[in-house]
Amino acid sequence: MPPDRGRSGLGVRRIVRRLASPVYLAALVAIVGFAYLGQGDPMSYFALSLVIASIYITLALAWDLSSGMTGYLNFGLPFFFGLGAFTTGYFSWQDHVRSQPLLAIASLAVGLLAGFLFAFPTLRLRGPYFSLLSILLPLIATDVVLSYWTQLHMPTQGYYSIPLLGPTSAAELIVLSAVNALLLTGFFLLRDSHFGLVLRGIRDDEEALSAQGVRTFPYKLVVFTLASGAAGYAGAMYAMVISFAGPDTFQFTFLIFPILIVILGGTGEIAGSVLAGYVVMLLYSYFLQAFTELTFIVFTGAAILLVLFLPGGILRPLRSFIQFMRTPEPP
Amino acid sequence: MSLLELADVSRSFGGNRAVDRVSFDMSDRVLAVVGPNGAGKTTLLNLIAGQLRPSRGSIRFRGREISRLAPWRIVGLGMVKTYQIVRPFRSLTVEENLSLFARLRGKAEVGEILQETGLREVRGQLAGALPFGLLKRLELAKGLASRPELLLLDEPIGGLSREEAQGLVGTLEALKSHGVGMVVVEHRLSEILPIVDRVVALDQGRLIFHGTREGFFEDPSVRAAYLGGRDAGG
């Protein structure tokens, strides 16, 4: 018998069930636990890893929302991340803004605006043509920003003395996790709405969808703008965690971890990204300590193995196990 | 006013004229478009649906020129095309496949459409897991979900068994009685003929017959096109 996915649509019970899903709760418990333990040594290293993981989870959620749900591979996300960090650095340096919420909101707004400007022309292309532009345009924009870095009266090395997000890693983790929980809730509601249904339709067969009457462009425009805004916010958080924003924050490596997290979490499985985010980053932190120079080789090997053996993400076997445990034994 | 009017419509692909100065109007409920392979039937349907633009000529739906409109705008006016090779949204349930289109023109009752098309029992199943016969029904149901006044059906019973085809033709007959217009491209003419009011026949892109189903079989041009020789009918 083929799987029965039930009815779609919003409903209070459905929302409550979503919010109380075991994975969500498990992730929250883990965050609070680590935050508590992370206040003293030697756990602070792992607490910092969890802080960074939380930022990558935001990026992964943004990537999953836009690319995972629509099937449009967007490689431009690191640019909006860098732009968010840059915005935070710029305002805290030039205008001496010391309020973290204000800096976060400014970065979010810049991310949204830049995302809209990027998405409006590029989303008229599909498939590999869109992906190619999503790499090229941000690369050109990054080059322009970096070329004019000093002319714009920016410190050569980058902005430093950016106000810290929190007094301790634990406090930062709680702030980041709370915002991620909000984002996650928003993403769930979006996914289960008619809007989310159209996004999934775009992923399955956009040509048939538009031929049969759905104008897909506005849906894509909204979702890519939102994802860019989320990346801008994540960039601001990163800048406030390390108290620095320089040219390095535009690096392409800021996309590798989020994509890996989404693949391991299961593409389109938003909750899976949360769990996968902690797994990937804790594993990476452990490897950094254990293997030092060989970290990236060992980590890449482990990532390949995880993707090979868990192609549908880490939630799928977990669900199968729960379903197996629930299935009553035949009399 | 005619539901659909085509005037001097042509479409070329390079040097090949797939549809050549075709003109007809549709005042009845069900029009069958027939012809041998390569006659230009599917191209004509795509031109009407807005998926292709005519090289020349005019297409009017309920008096409004639509030949330069995007497909989604044409659906908004009340005309939708279903695919010959089924294109379900495989990762969505049957009901979700319909819900995608249920808000396009007012609010369609998805439950009613599921009932009409015989998909009620499988409403919660993933479309990708359905057998071919049900996928053909789903293709029709997706078309109905936008509450069209005119359905463009490209080989709706192609690939179905005789029993499955009879069932689907029965559904189309019920739709006709509810006032839904249909342009049907179909090779299995004898099975679809009972619900057809008029027939348009194409050969090598040109219109060779437009008239009643009774007149269709008597027409010498039609017989020539189907039997091969130009003088076969004479």
PDB file of N, CA and C in Angstrom, chain B residues 5-13 16-25 39-40 43-44 47 53-59 200-210:
ATOM      1  N   GLU B   5     -12.599  30.369 -31.214  1.00  0.00           N
ATOM      2  CA  GLU B   5     -12.493  30.677 -32.649  1.00  0.00           C
ATOM      3  C   GLU B   5     -11.027  30.733 -33.055  1.00  0.00           C
ATOM      4  N   LEU B   6     -10.698  30.010 -34.096  1.00  0.00           N
ATOM      5  CA  LEU B   6      -9.344  30.088 -34.653  1.00  0.00           C
ATOM      6  C   LEU B   6      -9.451  30.665 -36.052  1.00  0.00           C
ATOM      7  N   ALA B   7      -8.618  31.661 -36.359  1.00  0.00           N
ATOM      8  CA  ALA B   7      -8.653  32.266 -37.686  1.00  0.00           C
ATOM      9  C   ALA B   7      -7.251  32.297 -38.276  1.00  0.00           C
ATOM     10  N   ASP B   8      -7.043  31.495 -39.314  1.00  0.00           N
ATOM     11  CA  ASP B   8      -5.801  31.517 -40.086  1.00  0.00           C
ATOM     12  C   ASP B   8      -4.562  31.258 -39.222  1.00  0.00           C
ATOM     13  N   VAL B   9      -4.666  30.300 -38.309  1.00  0.00           N
ATOM     14  CA  VAL B   9      -3.570  30.054 -37.354  1.00  0.00           C
ATOM     15  C   VAL B   9      -2.498  29.165 -37.987  1.00  0.00           C
ATOM     16  N   SER B  10      -1.250  29.625 -37.910  1.00  0.00           N
ATOM     17  CA  SER B  10      -0.113  28.844 -38.412  1.00  0.00           C
ATOM     18  C   SER B  10       0.984  28.818 -37.366  1.00  0.00           C
ATOM     19  N   ARG B  11       1.770  27.742 -37.428  1.00  0.00           N
ATOM     20  CA  ARG B  11       2.950  27.674 -36.564  1.00  0.00           C
ATOM     21  C   ARG B  11       4.024  26.855 -37.283  1.00  0.00           C
ATOM     22  N   SER B  12       5.203  27.456 -37.398  1.00  0.00           N
ATOM     23  CA  SER B  12       6.307  26.764 -38.073  1.00  0.00           C
ATOM     24  C   SER B  12       7.425  26.487 -37.084  1.00  0.00           C
ATOM     25  N   PHE B  13       8.105  25.368 -37.299  1.00  0.00           N
ATOM     26  CA  PHE B  13       9.331  25.057 -36.563  1.00  0.00           C
ATOM     27  C   PHE B  13      10.438  24.967 -37.605  1.00  0.00           C
ATOM     28  N   ASN B  16       9.594  23.649 -41.158  1.00  0.00           N
ATOM     29  CA  ASN B  16       8.446  22.749 -41.114  1.00  0.00           C
ATOM     30  C   ASN B  16       7.207  23.478 -40.582  1.00  0.00           C
ATOM     31  N   ARG B  17       6.164  23.539 -41.394  1.00  0.00           N
ATOM     32  CA  ARG B  17       4.932  24.206 -40.941  1.00  0.00           C
ATOM     33  C   ARG B  17       4.035  23.157 -40.286  1.00  0.00           C
ATOM     34  N   ALA B  18       4.046  23.124 -38.947  1.00  0.00           N
ATOM     35  CA  ALA B  18       3.313  22.098 -38.202  1.00  0.00           C
ATOM     36  C   ALA B  18       1.811  22.347 -38.228  1.00  0.00           C
ATOM     37  N   VAL B  19       1.425  23.624 -38.197  1.00  0.00           N
ATOM     38  CA  VAL B  19       0.007  23.981 -38.311  1.00  0.00           C
ATOM     39  C   VAL B  19      -0.081  25.050 -39.400  1.00  0.00           C
ATOM     40  N   ASP B  20      -0.960  24.817 -40.376  1.00  0.00           N
ATOM     41  CA  ASP B  20      -0.935  25.637 -41.576  1.00  0.00           C
ATOM     42  C   ASP B  20      -2.315  26.268 -41.838  1.00  0.00           C
ATOM     43  N   ARG B  21      -2.445  27.525 -41.508  1.00  0.00           N
ATOM     44  CA  ARG B  21      -3.650  28.328 -41.788  1.00  0.00           C
ATOM     45  C   ARG B  21      -4.947  27.610 -41.397  1.00  0.00           C
ATOM     46  N   VAL B  22      -5.013  27.241 -40.149  1.00  0.00           N
ATOM     47  CA  VAL B  22      -6.192  26.518 -39.642  1.00  0.00           C
ATOM     48  C   VAL B  22      -7.225  27.517 -39.127  1.00  0.00           C
ATOM     49  N   SER B  23      -8.447  27.357 -39.578  1.00  0.00           N
ATOM     50  CA  SER B  23      -9.549  28.208 -39.094  1.00  0.00           C
ATOM     51  C   SER B  23     -10.759  27.330 -38.765  1.00  0.00           C
ATOM     52  N   PHE B  24     -11.340  27.546 -37.626  1.00  0.00           N
ATOM     53  CA  PHE B  24     -12.633  26.919 -37.296  1.00  0.00           C
ATOM     54  C   PHE B  24     -13.194  27.608 -36.065  1.00  0.00           C
ATOM     55  N   ASP B  25     -14.458  27.420 -35.816  1.00  0.00           N
ATOM     56  CA  ASP B  25     -14.999  27.905 -34.542  1.00  0.00           C
ATOM     57  C   ASP B  25     -15.756  26.774 -33.860  1.00  0.00           C
ATOM     58  N   ALA B  39       0.094  15.035 -37.741  1.00  0.00           N
ATOM     59  CA  ALA B  39      -0.851  15.932 -38.422  1.00  0.00           C
ATOM     60  C   ALA B  39      -0.858  17.337 -37.820  1.00  0.00           C
ATOM     61  N   GLY B  40      -0.340  17.472 -36.599  1.00  0.00           N
ATOM     62  CA  GLY B  40      -0.293  18.788 -35.946  1.00  0.00           C
ATOM     63  C   GLY B  40      -1.324  18.957 -34.839  1.00  0.00           C
ATOM     64  N   THR B  43       0.297  20.130 -31.471  1.00  0.00           N
ATOM     65  CA  THR B  43       0.785  21.503 -31.666  1.00  0.00           C
ATOM     66  C   THR B  43      -0.396  22.469 -31.625  1.00  0.00           C
ATOM     67  N   LEU B  44      -1.495  22.082 -32.269  1.00  0.00           N
ATOM     68  CA  LEU B  44      -2.677  22.947 -32.279  1.00  0.00           C
ATOM     69  C   LEU B  44      -3.207  23.155 -30.857  1.00  0.00           C
ATOM     70  N   LEU B  47      -1.008  25.500 -29.026  1.00  0.00           N
ATOM     71  CA  LEU B  47      -1.225  26.888 -29.464  1.00  0.00           C
ATOM     72  C   LEU B  47      -2.453  27.474 -28.771  1.00  0.00           C
ATOM     73  N   ARG B  53       3.266  30.003 -29.227  1.00  0.00           N
ATOM     74  CA  ARG B  53       2.650  31.184 -29.845  1.00  0.00           C
ATOM     75  C   ARG B  53       2.547  30.962 -31.345  1.00  0.00           C
ATOM     76  N   PRO B  54       1.402  31.324 -31.925  1.00  0.00           N
ATOM     77  CA  PRO B  54       1.272  31.128 -33.370  1.00  0.00           C
ATOM     78  C   PRO B  54       2.195  32.060 -34.157  1.00  0.00           C
ATOM     79  N   SER B  55       2.703  31.561 -35.281  1.00  0.00           N
ATOM     80  CA  SER B  55       3.515  32.423 -36.153  1.00  0.00           C
ATOM     81  C   SER B  55       2.610  33.484 -36.785  1.00  0.00           C
ATOM     82  N   ARG B  56       1.356  33.101 -37.039  1.00  0.00           N
ATOM     83  CA  ARG B  56       0.382  34.080 -37.541  1.00  0.00           C
ATOM     84  C   ARG B  56      -1.018  33.601 -37.159  1.00  0.00           C
ATOM     85  N   GLY B  57      -1.978  34.490 -37.275  1.00  0.00           N
ATOM     86  CA  GLY B  57      -3.367  34.117 -37.023  1.00  0.00           C
ATOM     87  C   GLY B  57      -3.855  34.543 -35.654  1.00  0.00           C
ATOM     88  N   SER B  58      -5.127  34.293 -35.445  1.00  0.00           N
ATOM     89  CA  SER B  58      -5.750  34.755 -34.208  1.00  0.00           C
ATOM     90  C   SER B  58      -6.506  33.612 -33.512  1.00  0.00           C
ATOM     91  N   ILE B  59      -6.428  33.589 -32.180  1.00  0.00           N
ATOM     92  CA  ILE B  59      -7.175  32.601 -31.397  1.00  0.00           C
ATOM     93  C   ILE B  59      -8.018  33.384 -30.395  1.00  0.00           C
ATOM     94  N   VAL B 200     -12.932  18.004 -36.042  1.00  0.00           N
ATOM     95  CA  VAL B 200     -11.984  18.730 -36.884  1.00  0.00           C
ATOM     96  C   VAL B 200     -10.902  17.744 -37.262  1.00  0.00           C
ATOM     97  N   ALA B 201     -10.621  17.584 -38.564  1.00  0.00           N
ATOM     98  CA  ALA B 201      -9.564  16.656 -38.984  1.00  0.00           C
ATOM     99  C   ALA B 201      -8.421  17.443 -39.599  1.00  0.00           C
ATOM    100  N   LEU B 202      -7.192  17.067 -39.192  1.00  0.00           N
ATOM    101  CA  LEU B 202      -5.991  17.713 -39.724  1.00  0.00           C
ATOM    102  C   LEU B 202      -5.167  16.692 -40.494  1.00  0.00           C
ATOM    103  N   ASP B 203      -4.471  17.167 -41.496  1.00  0.00           N
ATOM    104  CA  ASP B 203      -3.490  16.324 -42.195  1.00  0.00           C
ATOM    105  C   ASP B 203      -2.331  17.220 -42.604  1.00  0.00           C
ATOM    106  N   GLN B 204      -1.129  16.855 -42.193  1.00  0.00           N
ATOM    107  CA  GLN B 204       0.086  17.636 -42.471  1.00  0.00           C
ATOM    108  C   GLN B 204      -0.105  19.115 -42.116  1.00  0.00           C
ATOM    109  N   GLY B 205      -0.741  19.338 -41.000  1.00  0.00           N
ATOM    110  CA  GLY B 205      -0.898  20.699 -40.487  1.00  0.00           C
ATOM    111  C   GLY B 205      -2.090  21.453 -41.031  1.00  0.00           C
ATOM    112  N   ARG B 206      -2.728  20.891 -42.074  1.00  0.00           N
ATOM    113  CA  ARG B 206      -3.844  21.622 -42.702  1.00  0.00           C
ATOM    114  C   ARG B 206      -5.181  21.039 -42.271  1.00  0.00           C
ATOM    115  N   LEU B 207      -6.172  21.898 -42.184  1.00  0.00           N
ATOM    116  CA  LEU B 207      -7.517  21.438 -41.838  1.00  0.00           C
ATOM    117  C   LEU B 207      -8.148  20.811 -43.086  1.00  0.00           C
ATOM    118  N   ILE B 208      -8.565  19.539 -42.953  1.00  0.00           N
ATOM    119  CA  ILE B 208      -9.154  18.888 -44.131  1.00  0.00           C
ATOM    120  C   ILE B 208     -10.645  18.620 -43.924  1.00  0.00           C
ATOM    121  N   PHE B 209     -11.094  18.748 -42.681  1.00  0.00           N
ATOM    122  CA  PHE B 209     -12.529  18.524 -42.440  1.00  0.00           C
ATOM    123  C   PHE B 209     -12.949  19.254 -41.169  1.00  0.00           C
ATOM    124  N   HIS B 210     -14.124  19.827 -41.203  1.00  0.00           N
ATOM    125  CA  HIS B 210     -14.745  20.394 -40.008  1.00  0.00           C
ATOM    126  C   HIS B 210     -16.244  20.197 -40.152  1.00  0.00           C
TER     127      HIS B 210
END
